[in-house]
Coordinates of C-alpha atoms in Angstrom, one line a residue:
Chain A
X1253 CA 61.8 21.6 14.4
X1254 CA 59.1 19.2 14.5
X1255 CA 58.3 17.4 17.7
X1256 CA 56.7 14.3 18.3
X1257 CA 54.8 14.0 21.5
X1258 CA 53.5 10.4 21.7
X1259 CA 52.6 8.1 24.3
X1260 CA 53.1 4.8 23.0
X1261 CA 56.5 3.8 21.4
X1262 CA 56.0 0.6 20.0
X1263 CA 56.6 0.4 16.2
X1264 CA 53.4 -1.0 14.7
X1265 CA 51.3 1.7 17.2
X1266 CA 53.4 4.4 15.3
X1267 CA 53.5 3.7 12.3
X1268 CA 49.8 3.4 11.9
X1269 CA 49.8 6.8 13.5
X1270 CA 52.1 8.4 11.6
X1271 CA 51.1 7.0 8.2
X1272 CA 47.7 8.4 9.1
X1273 CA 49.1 11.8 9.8
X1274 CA 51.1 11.9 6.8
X1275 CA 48.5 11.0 4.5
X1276 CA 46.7 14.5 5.1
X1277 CA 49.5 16.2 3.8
X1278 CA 51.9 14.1 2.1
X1279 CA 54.6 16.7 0.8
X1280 CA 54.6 18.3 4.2
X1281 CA 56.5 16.8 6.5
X1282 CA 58.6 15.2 3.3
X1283 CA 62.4 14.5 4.6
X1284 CA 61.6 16.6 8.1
X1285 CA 63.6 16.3 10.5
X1286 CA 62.0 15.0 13.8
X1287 CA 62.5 15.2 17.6
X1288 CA 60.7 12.5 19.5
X1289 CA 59.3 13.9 22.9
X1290 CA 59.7 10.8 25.9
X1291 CA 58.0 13.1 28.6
X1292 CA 55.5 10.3 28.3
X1293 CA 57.6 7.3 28.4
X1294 CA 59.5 5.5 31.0
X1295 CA 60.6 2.5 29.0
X1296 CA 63.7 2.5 26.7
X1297 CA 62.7 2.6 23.6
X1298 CA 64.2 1.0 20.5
X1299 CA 65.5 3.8 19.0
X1300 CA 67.3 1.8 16.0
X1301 CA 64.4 0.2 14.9
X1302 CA 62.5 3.9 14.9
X1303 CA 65.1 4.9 13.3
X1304 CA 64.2 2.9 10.4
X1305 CA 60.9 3.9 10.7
X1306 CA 61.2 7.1 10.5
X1307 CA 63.1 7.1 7.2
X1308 CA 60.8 4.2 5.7
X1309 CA 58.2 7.2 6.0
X1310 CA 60.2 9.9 4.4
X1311 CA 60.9 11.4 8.0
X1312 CA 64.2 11.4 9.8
X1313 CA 64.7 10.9 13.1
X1314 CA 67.2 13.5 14.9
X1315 CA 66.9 13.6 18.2
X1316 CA 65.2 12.8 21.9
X1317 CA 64.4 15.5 24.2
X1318 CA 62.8 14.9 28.0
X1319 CA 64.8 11.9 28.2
X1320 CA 65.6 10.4 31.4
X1321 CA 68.9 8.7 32.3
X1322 CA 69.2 5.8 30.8
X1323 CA 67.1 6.7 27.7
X1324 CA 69.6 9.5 27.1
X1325 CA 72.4 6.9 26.9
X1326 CA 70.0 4.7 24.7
X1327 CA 70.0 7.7 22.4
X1328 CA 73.2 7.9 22.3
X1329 CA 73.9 4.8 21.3
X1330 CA 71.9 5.0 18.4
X1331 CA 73.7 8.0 17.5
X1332 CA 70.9 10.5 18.4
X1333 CA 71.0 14.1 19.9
X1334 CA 69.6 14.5 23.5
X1335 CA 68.0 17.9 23.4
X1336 CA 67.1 20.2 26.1
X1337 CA 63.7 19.8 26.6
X1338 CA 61.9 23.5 25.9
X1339 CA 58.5 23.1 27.3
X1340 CA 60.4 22.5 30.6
X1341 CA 62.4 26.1 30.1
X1342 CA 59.5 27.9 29.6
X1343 CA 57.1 26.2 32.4
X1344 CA 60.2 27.4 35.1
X1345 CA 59.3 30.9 33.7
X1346 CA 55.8 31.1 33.4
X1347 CA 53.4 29.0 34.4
X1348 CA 51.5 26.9 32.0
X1349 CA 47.6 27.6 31.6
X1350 CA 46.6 23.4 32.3
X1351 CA 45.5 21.4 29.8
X1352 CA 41.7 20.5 29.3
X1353 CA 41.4 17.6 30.4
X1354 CA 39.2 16.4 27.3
X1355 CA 41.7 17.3 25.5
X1356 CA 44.3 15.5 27.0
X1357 CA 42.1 12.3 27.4
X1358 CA 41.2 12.7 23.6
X1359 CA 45.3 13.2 22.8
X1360 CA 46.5 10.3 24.9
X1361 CA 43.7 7.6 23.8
X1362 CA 45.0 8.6 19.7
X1363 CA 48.7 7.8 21.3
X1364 CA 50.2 10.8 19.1
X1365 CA 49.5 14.0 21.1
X1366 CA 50.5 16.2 18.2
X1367 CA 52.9 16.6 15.7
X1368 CA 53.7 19.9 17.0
X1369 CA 53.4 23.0 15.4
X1370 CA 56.5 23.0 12.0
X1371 CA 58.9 25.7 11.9
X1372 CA 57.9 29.4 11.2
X1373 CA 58.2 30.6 8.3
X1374 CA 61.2 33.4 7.6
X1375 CA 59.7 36.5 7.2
X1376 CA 61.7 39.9 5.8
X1377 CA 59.8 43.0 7.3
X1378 CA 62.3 45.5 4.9
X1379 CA 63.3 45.3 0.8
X1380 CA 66.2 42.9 0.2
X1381 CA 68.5 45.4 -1.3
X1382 CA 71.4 44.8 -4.2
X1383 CA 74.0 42.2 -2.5
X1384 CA 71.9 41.0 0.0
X1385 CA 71.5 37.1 -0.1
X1386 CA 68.8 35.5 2.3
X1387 CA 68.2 31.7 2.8
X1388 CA 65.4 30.2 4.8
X1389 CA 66.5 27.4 5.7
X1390 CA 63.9 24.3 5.9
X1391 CA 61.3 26.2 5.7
X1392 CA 59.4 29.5 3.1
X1393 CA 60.7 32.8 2.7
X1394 CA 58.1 36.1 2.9
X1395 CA 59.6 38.8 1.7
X1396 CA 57.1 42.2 2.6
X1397 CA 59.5 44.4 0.2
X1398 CA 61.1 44.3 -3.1
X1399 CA 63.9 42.2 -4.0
X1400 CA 66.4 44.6 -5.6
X1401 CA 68.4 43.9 -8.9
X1402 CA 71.5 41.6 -7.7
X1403 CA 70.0 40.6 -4.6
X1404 CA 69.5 36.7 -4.1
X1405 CA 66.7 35.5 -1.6
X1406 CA 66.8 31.4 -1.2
X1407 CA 64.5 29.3 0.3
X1408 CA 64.1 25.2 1.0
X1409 CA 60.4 25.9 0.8
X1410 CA 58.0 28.4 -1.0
X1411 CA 59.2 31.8 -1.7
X1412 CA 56.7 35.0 -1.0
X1413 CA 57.5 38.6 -2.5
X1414 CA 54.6 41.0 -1.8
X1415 CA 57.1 43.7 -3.6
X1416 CA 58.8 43.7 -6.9
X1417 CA 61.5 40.5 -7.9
X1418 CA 63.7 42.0 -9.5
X1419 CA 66.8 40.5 -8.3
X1420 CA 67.0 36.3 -8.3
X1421 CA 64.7 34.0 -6.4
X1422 CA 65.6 30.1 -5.8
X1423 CA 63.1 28.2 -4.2
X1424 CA 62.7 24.0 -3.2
X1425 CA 66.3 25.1 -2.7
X1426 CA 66.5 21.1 -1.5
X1427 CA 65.5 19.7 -4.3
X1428 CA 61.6 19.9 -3.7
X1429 CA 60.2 20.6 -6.8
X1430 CA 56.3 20.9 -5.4
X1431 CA 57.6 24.7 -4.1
X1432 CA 56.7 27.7 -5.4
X1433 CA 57.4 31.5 -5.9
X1434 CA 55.1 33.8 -5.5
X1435 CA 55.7 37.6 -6.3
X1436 CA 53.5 40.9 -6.6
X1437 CA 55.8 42.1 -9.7
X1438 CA 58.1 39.9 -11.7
X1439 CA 61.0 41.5 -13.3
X1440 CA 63.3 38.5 -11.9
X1441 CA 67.0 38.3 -13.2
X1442 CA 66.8 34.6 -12.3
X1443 CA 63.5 31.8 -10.9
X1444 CA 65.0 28.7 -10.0
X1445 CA 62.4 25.9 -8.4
X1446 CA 64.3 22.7 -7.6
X1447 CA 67.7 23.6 -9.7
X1448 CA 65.1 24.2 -12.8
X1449 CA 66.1 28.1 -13.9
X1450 CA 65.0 30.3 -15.8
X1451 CA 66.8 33.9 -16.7
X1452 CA 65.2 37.0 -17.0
X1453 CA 65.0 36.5 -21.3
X1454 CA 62.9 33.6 -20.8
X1455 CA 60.7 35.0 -18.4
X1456 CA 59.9 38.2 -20.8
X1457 CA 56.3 37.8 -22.3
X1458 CA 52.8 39.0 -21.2
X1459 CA 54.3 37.8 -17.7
X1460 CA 56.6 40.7 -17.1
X1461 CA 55.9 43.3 -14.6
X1462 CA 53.1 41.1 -13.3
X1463 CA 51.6 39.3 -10.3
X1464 CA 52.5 36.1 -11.0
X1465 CA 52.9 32.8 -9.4
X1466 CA 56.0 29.8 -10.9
X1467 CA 55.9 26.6 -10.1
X1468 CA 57.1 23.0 -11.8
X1469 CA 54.9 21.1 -14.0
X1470 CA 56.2 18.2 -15.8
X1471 CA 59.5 18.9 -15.8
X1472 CA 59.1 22.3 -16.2
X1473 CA 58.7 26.0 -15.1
X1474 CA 55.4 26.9 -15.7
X1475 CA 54.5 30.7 -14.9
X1476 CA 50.6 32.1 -14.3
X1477 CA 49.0 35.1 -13.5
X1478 CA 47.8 35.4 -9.8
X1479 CA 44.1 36.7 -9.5
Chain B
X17 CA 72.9 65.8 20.5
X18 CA 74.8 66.6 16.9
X19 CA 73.0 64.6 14.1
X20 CA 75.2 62.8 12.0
X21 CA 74.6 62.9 8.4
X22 CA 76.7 60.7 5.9
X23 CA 75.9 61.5 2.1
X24 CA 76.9 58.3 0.3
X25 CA 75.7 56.8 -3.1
X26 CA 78.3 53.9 -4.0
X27 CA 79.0 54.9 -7.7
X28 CA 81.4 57.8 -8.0
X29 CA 80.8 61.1 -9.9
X30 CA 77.7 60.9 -8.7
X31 CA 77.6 64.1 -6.8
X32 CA 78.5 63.2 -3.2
X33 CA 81.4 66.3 -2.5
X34 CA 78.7 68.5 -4.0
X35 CA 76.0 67.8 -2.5
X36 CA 78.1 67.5 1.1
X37 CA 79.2 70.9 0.4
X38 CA 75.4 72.3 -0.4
X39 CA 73.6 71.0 2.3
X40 CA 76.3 71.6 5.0
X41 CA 76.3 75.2 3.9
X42 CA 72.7 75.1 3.8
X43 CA 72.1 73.7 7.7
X44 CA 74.7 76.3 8.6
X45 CA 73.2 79.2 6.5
X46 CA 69.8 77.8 8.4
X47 CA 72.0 79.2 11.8
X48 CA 72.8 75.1 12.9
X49 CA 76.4 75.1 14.0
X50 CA 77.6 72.3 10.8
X51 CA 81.1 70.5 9.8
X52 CA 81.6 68.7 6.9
X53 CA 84.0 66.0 7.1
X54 CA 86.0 64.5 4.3
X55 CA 86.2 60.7 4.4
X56 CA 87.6 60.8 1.2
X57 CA 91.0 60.2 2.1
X58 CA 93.6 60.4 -0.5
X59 CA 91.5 61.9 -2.9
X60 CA 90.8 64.9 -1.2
X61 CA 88.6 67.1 -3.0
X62 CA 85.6 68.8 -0.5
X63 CA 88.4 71.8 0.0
X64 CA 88.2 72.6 -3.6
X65 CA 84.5 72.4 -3.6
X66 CA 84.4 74.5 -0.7
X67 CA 87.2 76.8 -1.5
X68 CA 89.5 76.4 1.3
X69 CA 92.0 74.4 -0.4
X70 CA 94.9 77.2 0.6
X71 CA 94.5 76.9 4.1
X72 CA 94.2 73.1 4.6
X73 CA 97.0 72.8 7.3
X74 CA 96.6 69.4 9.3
X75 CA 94.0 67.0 8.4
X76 CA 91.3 64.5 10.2
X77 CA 94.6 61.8 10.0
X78 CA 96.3 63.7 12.1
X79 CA 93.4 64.1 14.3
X80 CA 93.3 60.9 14.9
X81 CA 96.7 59.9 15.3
X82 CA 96.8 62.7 17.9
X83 CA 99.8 64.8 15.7
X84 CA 97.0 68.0 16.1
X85 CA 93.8 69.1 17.5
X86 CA 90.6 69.7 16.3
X87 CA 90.9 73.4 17.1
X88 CA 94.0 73.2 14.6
X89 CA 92.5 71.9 12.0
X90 CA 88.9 72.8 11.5
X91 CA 88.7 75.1 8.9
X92 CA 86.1 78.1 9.6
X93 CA 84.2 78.9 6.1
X94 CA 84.3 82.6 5.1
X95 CA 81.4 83.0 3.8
X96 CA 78.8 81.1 6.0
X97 CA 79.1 81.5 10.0
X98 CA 78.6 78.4 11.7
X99 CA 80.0 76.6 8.9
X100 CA 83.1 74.5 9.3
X101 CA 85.3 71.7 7.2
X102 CA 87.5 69.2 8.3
X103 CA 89.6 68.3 5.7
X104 CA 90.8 64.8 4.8
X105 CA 94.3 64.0 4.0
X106 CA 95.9 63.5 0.4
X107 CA 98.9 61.6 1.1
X108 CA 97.5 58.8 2.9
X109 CA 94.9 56.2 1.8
X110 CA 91.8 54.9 3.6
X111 CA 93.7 52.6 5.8
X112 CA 94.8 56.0 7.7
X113 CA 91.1 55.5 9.5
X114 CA 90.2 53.5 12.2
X115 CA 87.0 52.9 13.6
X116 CA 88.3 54.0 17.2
X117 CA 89.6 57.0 16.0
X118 CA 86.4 57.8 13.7
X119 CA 84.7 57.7 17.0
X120 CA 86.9 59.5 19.1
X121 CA 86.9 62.5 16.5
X122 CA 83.0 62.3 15.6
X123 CA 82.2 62.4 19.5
X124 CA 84.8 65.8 20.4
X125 CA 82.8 66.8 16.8
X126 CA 79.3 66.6 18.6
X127 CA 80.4 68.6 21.9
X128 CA 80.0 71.6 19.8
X129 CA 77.9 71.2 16.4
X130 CA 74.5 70.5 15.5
X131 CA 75.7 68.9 12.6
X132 CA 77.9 66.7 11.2
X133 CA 78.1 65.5 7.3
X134 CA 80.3 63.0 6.4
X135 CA 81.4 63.3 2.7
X136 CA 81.5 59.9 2.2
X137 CA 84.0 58.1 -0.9
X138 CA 82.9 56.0 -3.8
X139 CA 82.8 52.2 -3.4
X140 CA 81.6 49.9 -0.4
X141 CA 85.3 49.1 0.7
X142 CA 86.8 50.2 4.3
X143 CA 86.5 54.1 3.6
X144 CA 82.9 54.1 3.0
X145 CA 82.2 51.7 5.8
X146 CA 83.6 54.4 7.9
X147 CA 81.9 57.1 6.8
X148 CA 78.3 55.4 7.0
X149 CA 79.0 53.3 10.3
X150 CA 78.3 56.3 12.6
X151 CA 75.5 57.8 10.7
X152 CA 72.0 59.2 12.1
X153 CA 70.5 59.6 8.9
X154 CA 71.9 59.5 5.0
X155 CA 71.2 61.2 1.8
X156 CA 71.8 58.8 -0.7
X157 CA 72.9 60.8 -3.7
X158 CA 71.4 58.8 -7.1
X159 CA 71.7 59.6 -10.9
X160 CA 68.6 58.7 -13.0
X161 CA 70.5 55.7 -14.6
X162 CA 70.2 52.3 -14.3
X163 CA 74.4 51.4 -12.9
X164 CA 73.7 54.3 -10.1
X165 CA 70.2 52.9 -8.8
X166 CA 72.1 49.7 -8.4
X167 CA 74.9 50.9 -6.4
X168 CA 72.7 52.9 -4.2
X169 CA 70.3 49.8 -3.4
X170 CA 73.4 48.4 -2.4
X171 CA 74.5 51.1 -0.1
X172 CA 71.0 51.1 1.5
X173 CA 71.8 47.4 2.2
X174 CA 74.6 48.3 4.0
X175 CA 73.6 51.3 6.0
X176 CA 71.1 48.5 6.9
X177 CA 73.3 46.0 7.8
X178 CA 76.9 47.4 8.6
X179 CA 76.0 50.3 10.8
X180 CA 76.6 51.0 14.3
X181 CA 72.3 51.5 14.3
X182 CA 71.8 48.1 12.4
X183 CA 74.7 46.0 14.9
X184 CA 73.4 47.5 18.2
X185 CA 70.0 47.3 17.3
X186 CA 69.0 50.5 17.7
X187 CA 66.6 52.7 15.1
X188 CA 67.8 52.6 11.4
X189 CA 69.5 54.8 9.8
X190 CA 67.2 57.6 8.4
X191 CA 68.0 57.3 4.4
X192 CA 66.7 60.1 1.7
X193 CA 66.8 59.6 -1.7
X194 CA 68.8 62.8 -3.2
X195 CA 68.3 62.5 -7.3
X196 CA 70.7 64.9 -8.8
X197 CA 71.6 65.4 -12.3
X198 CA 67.8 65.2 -13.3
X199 CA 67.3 66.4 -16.6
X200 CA 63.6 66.3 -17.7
X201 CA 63.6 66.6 -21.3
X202 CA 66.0 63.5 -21.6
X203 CA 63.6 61.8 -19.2
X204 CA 60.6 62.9 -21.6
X205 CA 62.5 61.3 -24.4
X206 CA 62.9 58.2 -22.4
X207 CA 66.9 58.3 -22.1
X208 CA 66.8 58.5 -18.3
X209 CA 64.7 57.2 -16.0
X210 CA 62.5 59.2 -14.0
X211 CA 61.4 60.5 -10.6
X212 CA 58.8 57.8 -10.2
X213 CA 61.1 54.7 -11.3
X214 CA 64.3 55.9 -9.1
X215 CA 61.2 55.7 -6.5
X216 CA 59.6 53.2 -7.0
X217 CA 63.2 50.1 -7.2
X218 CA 64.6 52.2 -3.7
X219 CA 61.7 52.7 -2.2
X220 CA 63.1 55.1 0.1
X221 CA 61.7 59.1 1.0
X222 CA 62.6 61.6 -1.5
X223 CA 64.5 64.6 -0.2
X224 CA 65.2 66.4 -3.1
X225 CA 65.7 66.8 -7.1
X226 CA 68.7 68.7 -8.4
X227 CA 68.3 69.6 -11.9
X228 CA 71.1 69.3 -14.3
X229 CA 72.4 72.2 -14.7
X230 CA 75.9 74.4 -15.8
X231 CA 75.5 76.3 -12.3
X232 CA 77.1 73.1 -10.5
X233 CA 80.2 72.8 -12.9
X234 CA 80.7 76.3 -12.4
X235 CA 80.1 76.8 -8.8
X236 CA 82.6 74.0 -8.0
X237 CA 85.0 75.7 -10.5
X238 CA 84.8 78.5 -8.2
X239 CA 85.0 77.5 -5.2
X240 CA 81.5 78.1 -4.3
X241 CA 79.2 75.7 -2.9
X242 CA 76.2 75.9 -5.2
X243 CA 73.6 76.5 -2.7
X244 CA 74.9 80.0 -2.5
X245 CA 74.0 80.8 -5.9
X246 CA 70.7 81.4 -5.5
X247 CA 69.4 82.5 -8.9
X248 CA 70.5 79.0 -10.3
X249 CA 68.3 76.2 -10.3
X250 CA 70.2 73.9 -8.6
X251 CA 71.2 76.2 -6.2
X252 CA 67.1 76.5 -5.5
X253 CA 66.4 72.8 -5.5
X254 CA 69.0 73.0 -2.7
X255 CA 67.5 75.5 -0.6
X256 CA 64.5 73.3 -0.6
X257 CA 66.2 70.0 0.1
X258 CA 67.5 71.6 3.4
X259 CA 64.0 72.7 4.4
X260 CA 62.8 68.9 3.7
X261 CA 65.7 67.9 5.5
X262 CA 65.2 69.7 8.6
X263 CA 61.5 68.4 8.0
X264 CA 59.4 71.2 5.8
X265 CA 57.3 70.1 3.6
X266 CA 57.8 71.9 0.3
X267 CA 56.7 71.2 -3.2
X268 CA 59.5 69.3 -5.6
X269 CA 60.3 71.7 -8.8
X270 CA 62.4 71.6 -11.6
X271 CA 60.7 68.0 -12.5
X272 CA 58.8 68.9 -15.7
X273 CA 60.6 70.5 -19.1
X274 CA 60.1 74.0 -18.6
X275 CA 57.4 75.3 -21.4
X276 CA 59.2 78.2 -23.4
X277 CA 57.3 81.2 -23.5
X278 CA 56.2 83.3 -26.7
X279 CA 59.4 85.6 -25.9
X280 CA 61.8 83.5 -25.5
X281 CA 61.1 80.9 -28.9
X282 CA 61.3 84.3 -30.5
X283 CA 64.6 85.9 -29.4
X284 CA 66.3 82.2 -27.8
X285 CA 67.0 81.5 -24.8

């Protein structure tokens, strides 16, 4: 999950911030789920009005983690998850190589640290055999094998098949239709982007047994070669 | 340490009993101490293959419910030394096993074999889940048509998934690709699909081709694993599979339609 790290809570700081981050990449944080990061704050925040925020952006708020005391029952009240704070877990274990301080100086003058690093990507090392149903949630699917006949790989974001598809392959499985599949050999029984199929007859043509990438254009599948 | 082979496939008819009986004659003809389990239970048919059907007294259900031991009821082959069958029951169903008592048997078993092939039944229900949960490595027994390709892509899922191996996280299951009932001159004419396609959708090592051929239908008629006839041509392309298996590296025959000679589009043949 993403995590916000930021040292300055106020709303009008943020949403400067944030509408500046988004606008690099506008589809990409689209509906994710964030964890703000208070290792930086001592004040109580107001988490309701953040809340708003965060949805007026197209982001939605989920949590607090490295909260103290009273900003935990803050969180709470707003109806958000306190979450165990990880950097904290793995600092007990290993020590953490300390930060450049330019670095830090830089971070902390901008106010938003980093919108940290967005969840990995699930990757399949095998061939998704007959029967076998994957789903990556929130996030794209690789697939390093084929996807056998009657098998079903699903994925909230963009689908990769470096084998044959020959079973069915559903991506933007939350309704995003900017997602894509990619495979190395399409003999699909079934591309869905978005709840927008198509069955294997439609998807016969000079397509077939091909590299080839699907994606939604106007309402509809479109299908082209990969080069 | 035995090694525990299961020969599975999913569809029936496929060639699984056969194929047990062949390659556990073949280890044991190869002098490694072998039994051949039938997980079939209910539909007990490895003693006919095998010849023994007379002297089936007590069967792997009663091993495991304790009514007899596995000195009892192994049956020793009479044609191959080292070669052994443990019959499965015909009155009970698959219900009969547990995976306690699977264990308990398989681990007596490998006290004193090199060996052990489980002659896995058709389907993915509880029988077959037996059979395959304990496995070291499997021969996955495929037809060159389209309906048995399937069902063995979905067996390799579960060997992959539902075995001991895949739940304790230890190495996978060791899977080869056996493709019997091959017949080349249908594959020439396009009416089966061939080596390379069977291939190419499992994408799992080949161990060996078995040609179509009357030997098998009349070997199991007899009694008489095929592997022991060796003039036949399945019987041959059996011999080799057991070299691959114990990890030879021989040349596949019996993949191309066999040119007739002068002689024989004279006089037939």
């Amino acid at each position: 999950m993403s995590v916000l790290h930021c040292a300055d809570l106020s709303v009008a700081t943020l949403q400067t911030l944030l509408s500046a981050k988004l606008a690099q990449a506008p589809a990409f944080f689209l509906q994710a789920p964030i964890v703000l990061n208070l290792n930086d704050i001592n004040q109580i925040p107001d988490f309701v009005s953040l809340k708003s925020l965060f949805t007026e952006l197209k982001l939605v708020l989920v949590g607090v983690t490295a909260a103290n005391p009273e900003q935990k029952a803050a969180a709470h009240a707003a109806g958000l998850a306190v979450l165990q704070a990880p950097k904290a877990n793995v600092k007990a274990r290993e020590p953490a190589p300390a930060m450049p301080p330019a670095t830090s100086a830089a971070t902390s003058s901008a106010g938003v640290a980093a919108v940290a690093a967005t969840m990995d990507s699930k990757v399949v090392e095998q061939t998704v055999r007959s029967g076998q149903q994957i789903y990556a949630k929130g996030t794209d699917l690789i697939v390093k094998g084929a996807v056998g006949a009657g098998a079903e790989v699903i994925a909230d974001g963009n689908i990769h098949i470096y084998g044959s598809l020959r079973g069915k392959a559903i991506a933007g499985a939350n309704g995003d239709t900017s997602k894509r599949i990619y495979c190395y050999n399409l003999q699909a029984e079934l591309v869905s982007i978005a709840g927008n199929y198509w069955l294997s007859d439609s998807l016969q043509g000079k397509f077939w047994g091909k590299s080839a990438c699907i994606k939604m254009q106007d309402d509809s599948l479109v299908i082209s070669e990969l080069v | 340490m035995a090694k525990i082979i299961v020969v599975t496939s999913g569809k029936g008819g496929v060639g699984k009993t056969t194929s047990s009986a062949a390659i556990g004659t073949g280890l044991a003809l190869a002098g490694h101490k072998t039994v051949i389990v039938d997980f079939d239970i209910g539909l007990r048919n490895l003693d006919l293959i095998m010849g023994c059907e007379r002297r089936v007294v007590y069967d792997f259900v009663n091993v495991i419910n304790g009514e007899a031991n596995l000195k009892q009821t192994l049956i020793k082959d009479k044609r191959t030394d080292n070669l052994f069958i443990l019959p499965a029951s015909q009155t009970r169903d698959k219900d009969a096993l547990t995976r306690d008592g699977v264990e308990k048997v398989l681990n007596e078993l490998a006290k004193d074999f090199d060996f052990i092939i489980c002659d896995s039944p058709a389907g993915i229900e509880s029988g077959a889940m037996m059979a395959l949960y304990f496995a070291d490595e499997a021969v996955v027994v495929t037809n060159p048509e389209v309906s048995s390709v399937r069902d063995s892509d979905r067996i390799l899922g579960m060997l992959s998934s539902k075995s001991r191996r895949a739940e304790q996280g230890l190495e996978g299951i060791k899977e080869h690709l056996l493709l019997t009932r091959y017949n080349p001159e249908r594959v020439e004419k396009g009416e089966m699909l061939s080596v390379e396609d069977v291939k190419e959708i499992l994408a799992i090592e080949l161990v060996g081709v078995i040609p179509e051929s009357q030997a098998v239908l009349n070997a199991s008629n007899s009694g008489q694993p095929v592997i022991l006839d060796k003039e036949s041509d399945a019987g041959q392309a059996y011999l080799d599979t057991i070299k691959r298996l114990l990890g030879e590296q021989v040349p596949f025959r019996f993949l191309n339609v066999e040119k007739k000679g002068f002689m024989k589009r004279i006089f037939g043949g």
